[in-house]
């Protein structure tokens, strides 16, 4: 009789061991899942959301200078949507000429400024074209990266030198774009990147007029 009871207890102990093992595995799995969930939740809550905006970009080789002439000019118009702090965005441009040479540029709030008018006054393009901020040229308040871009605001490269600087092109001593392929009909890939979120606010191919 004693032997029978010992055998039953042994069988019961053997049956309990796998159950305990499974329960321990479940507990460990639940703990790991909780940690991963908490970590993922933290990542989501810390991720910045890109502004939602409708943007129009134009590249014009015969833009009116309002002084009786024409010039190369690139403009960015915020048609509607959220206001955008330009310190948080980068403008990425990509142009390939007929021989396969690639011009690529990334303009940020820390990019070099340009002497647009050859007066020794510097402006980081595209500047905000609004009289309330003052005029471009040694006026940091209009420089890209230093202002908030709101609905109705137009950003401009000003002239051929500013346009070349934004597109990564060069201006010859003659005052023309040094790449003879670039002109009306050229296609430039333009992206506006919201750096904190890593998302593009604008991403289109723009045909030069």
CSV table of N, CA, C and O in Angstrom, one decimal, residues 59-137:
chain,number,residue,atom,x,y,z
A,59,UNK,N,10.3,76.9,-61.1
A,59,UNK,CA,11.7,77.3,-61.5
A,59,UNK,C,11.5,78.0,-62.9
A,59,UNK,O,11.1,77.4,-63.9
A,60,UNK,N,11.8,79.3,-62.9
A,60,UNK,CA,11.5,80.1,-64.1
A,60,UNK,C,12.8,80.8,-64.6
A,60,UNK,O,13.5,81.5,-63.8
A,61,UNK,N,13.1,80.6,-65.8
A,61,UNK,CA,14.4,81.2,-66.4
A,61,UNK,C,14.1,82.6,-66.9
A,61,UNK,O,15.1,83.2,-67.3
A,62,UNK,N,12.9,83.0,-66.9
A,62,UNK,CA,12.6,84.4,-67.4
A,62,UNK,C,11.6,85.1,-66.5
A,62,UNK,O,10.6,85.7,-66.9
A,63,UNK,N,11.9,84.9,-65.2
A,63,UNK,CA,11.0,85.6,-64.2
A,63,UNK,C,11.2,87.1,-64.2
A,63,UNK,O,12.3,87.6,-64.4
A,64,UNK,N,10.1,87.8,-64.0
A,64,UNK,CA,10.1,89.2,-64.0
A,64,UNK,C,10.8,89.8,-62.8
A,64,UNK,O,10.6,89.4,-61.7
A,65,UNK,N,11.8,90.7,-63.1
A,65,UNK,CA,12.5,91.3,-62.0
A,65,UNK,C,11.9,92.5,-61.4
A,65,UNK,O,12.4,93.0,-60.4
A,66,UNK,N,10.7,92.9,-62.0
A,66,UNK,CA,10.0,94.1,-61.6
A,66,UNK,C,10.8,95.4,-61.9
A,66,UNK,O,10.4,96.5,-61.5
A,67,UNK,N,11.9,95.2,-62.6
A,67,UNK,CA,12.7,96.4,-63.0
A,67,UNK,C,13.0,96.4,-64.5
A,67,UNK,O,14.0,96.9,-64.9
A,68,UNK,N,12.1,95.8,-65.2
A,68,UNK,CA,12.2,95.8,-66.7
A,68,UNK,C,13.0,94.7,-67.3
A,68,UNK,O,13.2,94.7,-68.5
A,69,UNK,N,13.4,93.8,-66.5
A,69,UNK,CA,14.2,92.7,-67.0
A,69,UNK,C,13.7,91.3,-66.5
A,69,UNK,O,12.7,91.2,-65.9
A,70,UNK,N,14.4,90.3,-66.9
A,70,UNK,CA,14.1,88.9,-66.4
A,70,UNK,C,15.3,88.2,-65.8
A,70,UNK,O,16.4,88.7,-66.0
A,71,UNK,N,15.0,87.2,-65.0
A,71,UNK,CA,16.1,86.5,-64.4
A,71,UNK,C,15.7,85.1,-64.0
A,71,UNK,O,14.5,84.8,-64.0
A,72,UNK,N,16.7,84.2,-63.7
A,72,UNK,CA,16.4,82.9,-63.2
A,72,UNK,C,15.9,83.1,-61.8
A,72,UNK,O,16.5,83.7,-60.9
A,73,UNK,N,14.7,82.4,-61.5
A,73,UNK,CA,14.2,82.5,-60.1
A,73,UNK,C,13.5,81.2,-59.7
A,73,UNK,O,12.8,80.6,-60.6
A,74,UNK,N,13.7,80.8,-58.5
A,74,UNK,CA,13.0,79.6,-58.0
A,74,UNK,C,12.1,80.0,-56.8
A,74,UNK,O,12.6,80.7,-55.9
A,75,UNK,N,10.9,79.7,-56.8
A,75,UNK,CA,10.0,80.1,-55.8
A,75,UNK,C,9.3,78.9,-55.1
A,75,UNK,O,9.0,77.9,-55.8
A,76,UNK,N,9.0,79.0,-53.8
A,76,UNK,CA,8.2,78.0,-53.1
A,76,UNK,C,7.1,78.7,-52.4
A,76,UNK,O,7.3,79.6,-51.6
A,77,UNK,N,5.8,78.4,-52.8
A,77,UNK,CA,4.6,79.0,-52.2
A,77,UNK,C,3.9,78.0,-51.3
A,77,UNK,O,3.6,76.9,-51.7
A,78,UNK,N,3.6,78.5,-50.1
A,78,UNK,CA,2.8,77.7,-49.2
A,78,UNK,C,1.4,78.0,-49.4
A,78,UNK,O,0.9,79.1,-49.0
A,79,UNK,N,0.6,77.1,-50.1
A,79,UNK,CA,-0.7,77.4,-50.5
A,79,UNK,C,-1.7,77.3,-49.4
A,79,UNK,O,-2.7,78.0,-49.2
A,80,UNK,N,-1.5,76.2,-48.6
A,80,UNK,CA,-2.4,76.0,-47.4
A,80,UNK,C,-1.8,75.0,-46.5
A,80,UNK,O,-0.8,74.4,-46.8
A,81,UNK,N,-2.4,74.8,-45.3
A,81,UNK,CA,-1.9,73.9,-44.4
A,81,UNK,C,-1.2,74.5,-43.2
A,81,UNK,O,-1.3,75.6,-42.9
A,82,UNK,N,-0.3,73.6,-42.5
A,82,UNK,CA,0.3,74.1,-41.3
A,82,UNK,C,1.5,75.0,-41.6
A,82,UNK,O,2.1,75.0,-42.7
A,83,UNK,N,1.8,75.9,-40.6
A,83,UNK,CA,3.0,76.7,-40.7
A,83,UNK,C,4.2,75.8,-40.5
A,83,UNK,O,4.1,74.8,-39.8
A,84,UNK,N,5.3,76.2,-41.1
A,84,UNK,CA,6.5,75.4,-41.1
A,84,UNK,C,7.7,76.2,-40.6
A,84,UNK,O,8.0,77.2,-41.2
A,85,UNK,N,8.3,75.7,-39.6
A,85,UNK,CA,9.6,76.3,-39.1
A,85,UNK,C,10.7,75.9,-40.1
A,85,UNK,O,11.0,74.7,-40.1
A,86,UNK,N,11.3,76.9,-40.8
A,86,UNK,CA,12.3,76.5,-41.8
A,86,UNK,C,13.6,75.9,-41.1
A,86,UNK,O,14.3,75.3,-41.8
A,87,UNK,N,13.8,76.1,-39.9
A,87,UNK,CA,14.9,75.5,-39.2
A,87,UNK,C,14.8,74.0,-39.1
A,87,UNK,O,15.8,73.3,-38.9
A,88,UNK,N,13.5,73.5,-39.3
A,88,UNK,CA,13.3,72.1,-39.2
A,88,UNK,C,13.2,71.4,-40.6
A,88,UNK,O,12.9,70.2,-40.6
A,89,UNK,N,13.4,72.1,-41.7
A,89,UNK,CA,13.3,71.5,-43.0
A,89,UNK,C,14.6,71.6,-43.8
A,89,UNK,O,15.4,72.4,-43.5
A,90,UNK,N,14.7,70.7,-44.8
A,90,UNK,CA,15.8,70.7,-45.7
A,90,UNK,C,15.2,70.7,-47.1
A,90,UNK,O,14.2,69.9,-47.3
A,91,UNK,N,15.8,71.4,-48.0
A,91,UNK,CA,15.3,71.4,-49.4
A,91,UNK,C,16.4,70.6,-50.2
A,91,UNK,O,17.6,71.0,-50.3
A,92,UNK,N,16.0,69.5,-50.8
A,92,UNK,CA,16.9,68.6,-51.5
A,92,UNK,C,16.5,68.7,-53.0
A,92,UNK,O,15.4,68.5,-53.4
A,93,UNK,N,17.5,69.0,-53.8
A,93,UNK,CA,17.3,69.1,-55.3
A,93,UNK,C,18.2,68.1,-56.0
A,93,UNK,O,19.4,67.9,-55.6
A,94,UNK,N,17.8,67.7,-57.2
A,94,UNK,CA,18.5,66.7,-58.0
A,94,UNK,C,18.3,67.0,-59.4
A,94,UNK,O,17.1,67.1,-59.9
A,95,UNK,N,19.3,67.2,-60.2
A,95,UNK,CA,19.2,67.5,-61.6
A,95,UNK,C,20.3,66.8,-62.4
A,95,UNK,O,21.5,66.8,-62.0
A,96,UNK,N,19.9,66.1,-63.4
A,96,UNK,CA,20.9,65.3,-64.3
A,96,UNK,C,20.9,65.9,-65.7
A,96,UNK,O,19.8,66.0,-66.3
A,97,UNK,N,22.0,66.3,-66.2
A,97,UNK,CA,22.1,66.9,-67.5
A,97,UNK,C,22.2,65.8,-68.6
A,97,UNK,O,22.2,64.6,-68.3
A,98,UNK,N,22.2,66.1,-69.9
A,98,UNK,CA,22.2,65.2,-71.0
A,98,UNK,C,23.4,64.2,-71.0
A,98,UNK,O,23.3,63.1,-71.5
A,99,UNK,N,24.5,64.6,-70.4
A,99,UNK,CA,25.7,63.8,-70.4
A,99,UNK,C,25.7,62.9,-69.2
A,99,UNK,O,26.7,62.1,-69.0
A,100,UNK,N,24.7,63.0,-68.3
A,100,UNK,CA,24.7,62.1,-67.2
A,100,UNK,C,25.3,62.7,-65.9
A,100,UNK,O,25.4,62.0,-64.9
A,101,UNK,N,25.8,64.0,-66.0
A,101,UNK,CA,26.3,64.6,-64.8
A,101,UNK,C,25.2,65.0,-63.9
A,101,UNK,O,24.2,65.6,-64.3
A,102,UNK,N,25.4,64.7,-62.6
A,102,UNK,CA,24.4,64.9,-61.6
A,102,UNK,C,24.7,66.1,-60.7
A,102,UNK,O,25.8,66.2,-60.2
A,103,UNK,N,23.8,67.0,-60.6
A,103,UNK,CA,23.9,68.1,-59.6
A,103,UNK,C,22.9,67.8,-58.5
A,103,UNK,O,21.7,67.8,-58.7
A,104,UNK,N,23.4,67.7,-57.3
A,104,UNK,CA,22.6,67.4,-56.1
A,104,UNK,C,22.9,68.4,-55.0
A,104,UNK,O,24.1,68.6,-54.7
A,105,UNK,N,21.9,68.9,-54.3
A,105,UNK,CA,22.2,69.8,-53.2
A,105,UNK,C,21.2,69.6,-52.1
A,105,UNK,O,20.0,69.3,-52.4
A,106,UNK,N,21.6,69.9,-50.9
A,106,UNK,CA,20.7,69.8,-49.7
A,106,UNK,C,20.9,71.1,-49.0
A,106,UNK,O,22.0,71.4,-48.5
A,107,UNK,N,19.9,71.9,-49.0
A,107,UNK,CA,19.9,73.2,-48.3
A,107,UNK,C,19.3,73.1,-47.0
A,107,UNK,O,18.1,72.7,-46.8
A,108,UNK,N,20.0,73.5,-45.9
A,108,UNK,CA,19.5,73.5,-44.6
A,108,UNK,C,19.7,74.9,-43.9
A,108,UNK,O,20.3,75.8,-44.5
A,109,UNK,N,19.3,74.9,-42.6
A,109,UNK,CA,19.5,76.2,-41.9
A,109,UNK,C,20.9,76.5,-41.6
A,109,UNK,O,21.2,77.7,-41.2
A,110,UNK,N,21.8,75.6,-41.9
A,110,UNK,CA,23.3,75.9,-41.6
A,110,UNK,C,24.1,75.9,-43.0
A,110,UNK,O,25.3,76.0,-42.9
A,111,UNK,N,23.4,75.9,-44.1
A,111,UNK,CA,24.1,76.0,-45.4
A,111,UNK,C,24.7,77.3,-45.6
A,111,UNK,O,24.3,78.3,-44.9
A,112,UNK,N,25.7,77.4,-46.5
A,112,UNK,CA,26.3,78.7,-46.8
A,112,UNK,C,25.4,79.7,-47.4
A,112,UNK,O,24.4,79.3,-48.1
A,113,UNK,N,25.6,81.0,-47.0
A,113,UNK,CA,24.8,82.0,-47.6
A,113,UNK,C,25.4,82.4,-48.9
A,113,UNK,O,26.6,82.1,-49.2
A,114,UNK,N,24.7,83.2,-49.7
A,114,UNK,CA,25.1,83.5,-51.1
A,114,UNK,C,25.1,85.0,-51.3
A,114,UNK,O,24.2,85.7,-50.8
A,115,UNK,N,26.1,85.5,-52.0
A,115,UNK,CA,26.2,86.9,-52.3
A,115,UNK,C,25.3,87.1,-53.6
A,115,UNK,O,25.8,87.1,-54.7
A,116,UNK,N,24.0,87.4,-53.4
A,116,UNK,CA,23.1,87.4,-54.5
A,116,UNK,C,23.4,88.6,-55.5
A,116,UNK,O,23.2,88.4,-56.7
A,117,UNK,N,23.7,89.7,-55.0
A,117,UNK,CA,23.8,90.9,-55.8
A,117,UNK,C,25.2,91.4,-56.0
A,117,UNK,O,25.4,92.5,-56.5
A,118,UNK,N,26.2,90.6,-55.6
A,118,UNK,CA,27.6,90.9,-55.8
A,118,UNK,C,28.0,92.3,-55.1
A,118,UNK,O,28.8,93.0,-55.6
A,119,UNK,N,27.3,92.5,-53.9
A,119,UNK,CA,27.6,93.7,-53.2
A,119,UNK,C,28.4,93.3,-51.9
A,119,UNK,O,28.7,94.2,-51.1
A,120,UNK,N,28.6,92.0,-51.7
A,120,UNK,CA,29.3,91.6,-50.5
A,120,UNK,C,28.3,91.3,-49.4
A,120,UNK,O,28.6,91.1,-48.2
A,121,UNK,N,27.0,91.4,-49.7
A,121,UNK,CA,25.9,91.1,-48.7
A,121,UNK,C,25.4,89.7,-48.9
A,121,UNK,O,25.1,89.3,-50.1
A,122,UNK,N,25.3,89.0,-47.8
A,122,UNK,CA,25.0,87.5,-48.0
A,122,UNK,C,23.6,87.2,-47.5
A,122,UNK,O,23.0,87.8,-46.6
A,123,UNK,N,23.0,86.2,-48.2
A,123,UNK,CA,21.6,85.7,-47.9
A,123,UNK,C,21.6,84.2,-48.1
A,123,UNK,O,22.1,83.7,-49.1
A,124,UNK,N,21.0,83.5,-47.2
A,124,UNK,CA,20.8,82.1,-47.3
A,124,UNK,C,19.5,81.8,-48.0
A,124,UNK,O,18.4,82.2,-47.5
A,125,UNK,N,19.5,81.3,-49.2
A,125,UNK,CA,18.3,81.0,-50.0
A,125,UNK,C,17.6,79.7,-49.6
A,125,UNK,O,18.3,78.8,-49.2
A,126,UNK,N,16.3,79.6,-49.9
A,126,UNK,CA,15.4,80.7,-50.4
A,126,UNK,C,15.0,81.6,-49.2
A,126,UNK,O,14.6,81.1,-48.2
A,127,UNK,N,15.1,82.9,-49.4
A,127,UNK,CA,14.7,83.8,-48.4
A,127,UNK,C,13.2,84.1,-48.5
A,127,UNK,O,12.6,83.7,-49.5
A,128,UNK,N,12.6,84.6,-47.5
A,128,UNK,CA,11.2,84.9,-47.5
A,128,UNK,C,11.0,86.3,-48.1
A,128,UNK,O,11.6,87.3,-47.7
A,129,UNK,N,10.2,86.3,-49.1
A,129,UNK,CA,9.9,87.5,-49.9
A,129,UNK,C,8.8,88.3,-49.4
A,129,UNK,O,7.7,88.3,-49.9
A,130,UNK,N,9.0,89.0,-48.2
A,130,UNK,CA,7.9,89.7,-47.6
A,130,UNK,C,8.6,90.9,-46.9
A,130,UNK,O,9.5,90.9,-46.1
A,131,UNK,N,8.0,92.1,-47.3
A,131,UNK,CA,8.6,93.4,-46.8
A,131,UNK,C,8.6,93.5,-45.3
A,131,UNK,O,9.4,94.2,-44.8
A,132,UNK,N,7.7,92.8,-44.6
A,132,UNK,CA,7.6,93.0,-43.2
A,132,UNK,C,8.9,92.4,-42.5
A,132,UNK,O,9.2,92.8,-41.4
A,133,UNK,N,9.6,91.5,-43.2
A,133,UNK,CA,10.8,91.0,-42.7
A,133,UNK,C,12.0,91.9,-43.1
A,133,UNK,O,13.1,91.7,-42.6
A,134,UNK,N,11.8,92.8,-44.1
A,134,UNK,CA,12.9,93.5,-44.6
A,134,UNK,C,13.4,92.9,-45.9
A,134,UNK,O,12.9,91.9,-46.4
A,135,UNK,N,14.5,93.4,-46.4
A,135,UNK,CA,15.0,92.9,-47.7
A,135,UNK,C,16.2,92.0,-47.5
A,135,UNK,O,16.9,92.1,-46.5
A,136,UNK,N,16.4,91.2,-48.5
A,136,UNK,CA,17.5,90.2,-48.5
A,136,UNK,C,18.9,90.9,-48.6
A,136,UNK,O,19.0,91.9,-49.3
A,137,UNK,N,19.9,90.4,-47.9
A,137,UNK,CA,21.2,91.0,-48.0
A,137,UNK,C,21.7,91.4,-46.6
A,137,UNK,O,21.3,92.5,-46.2
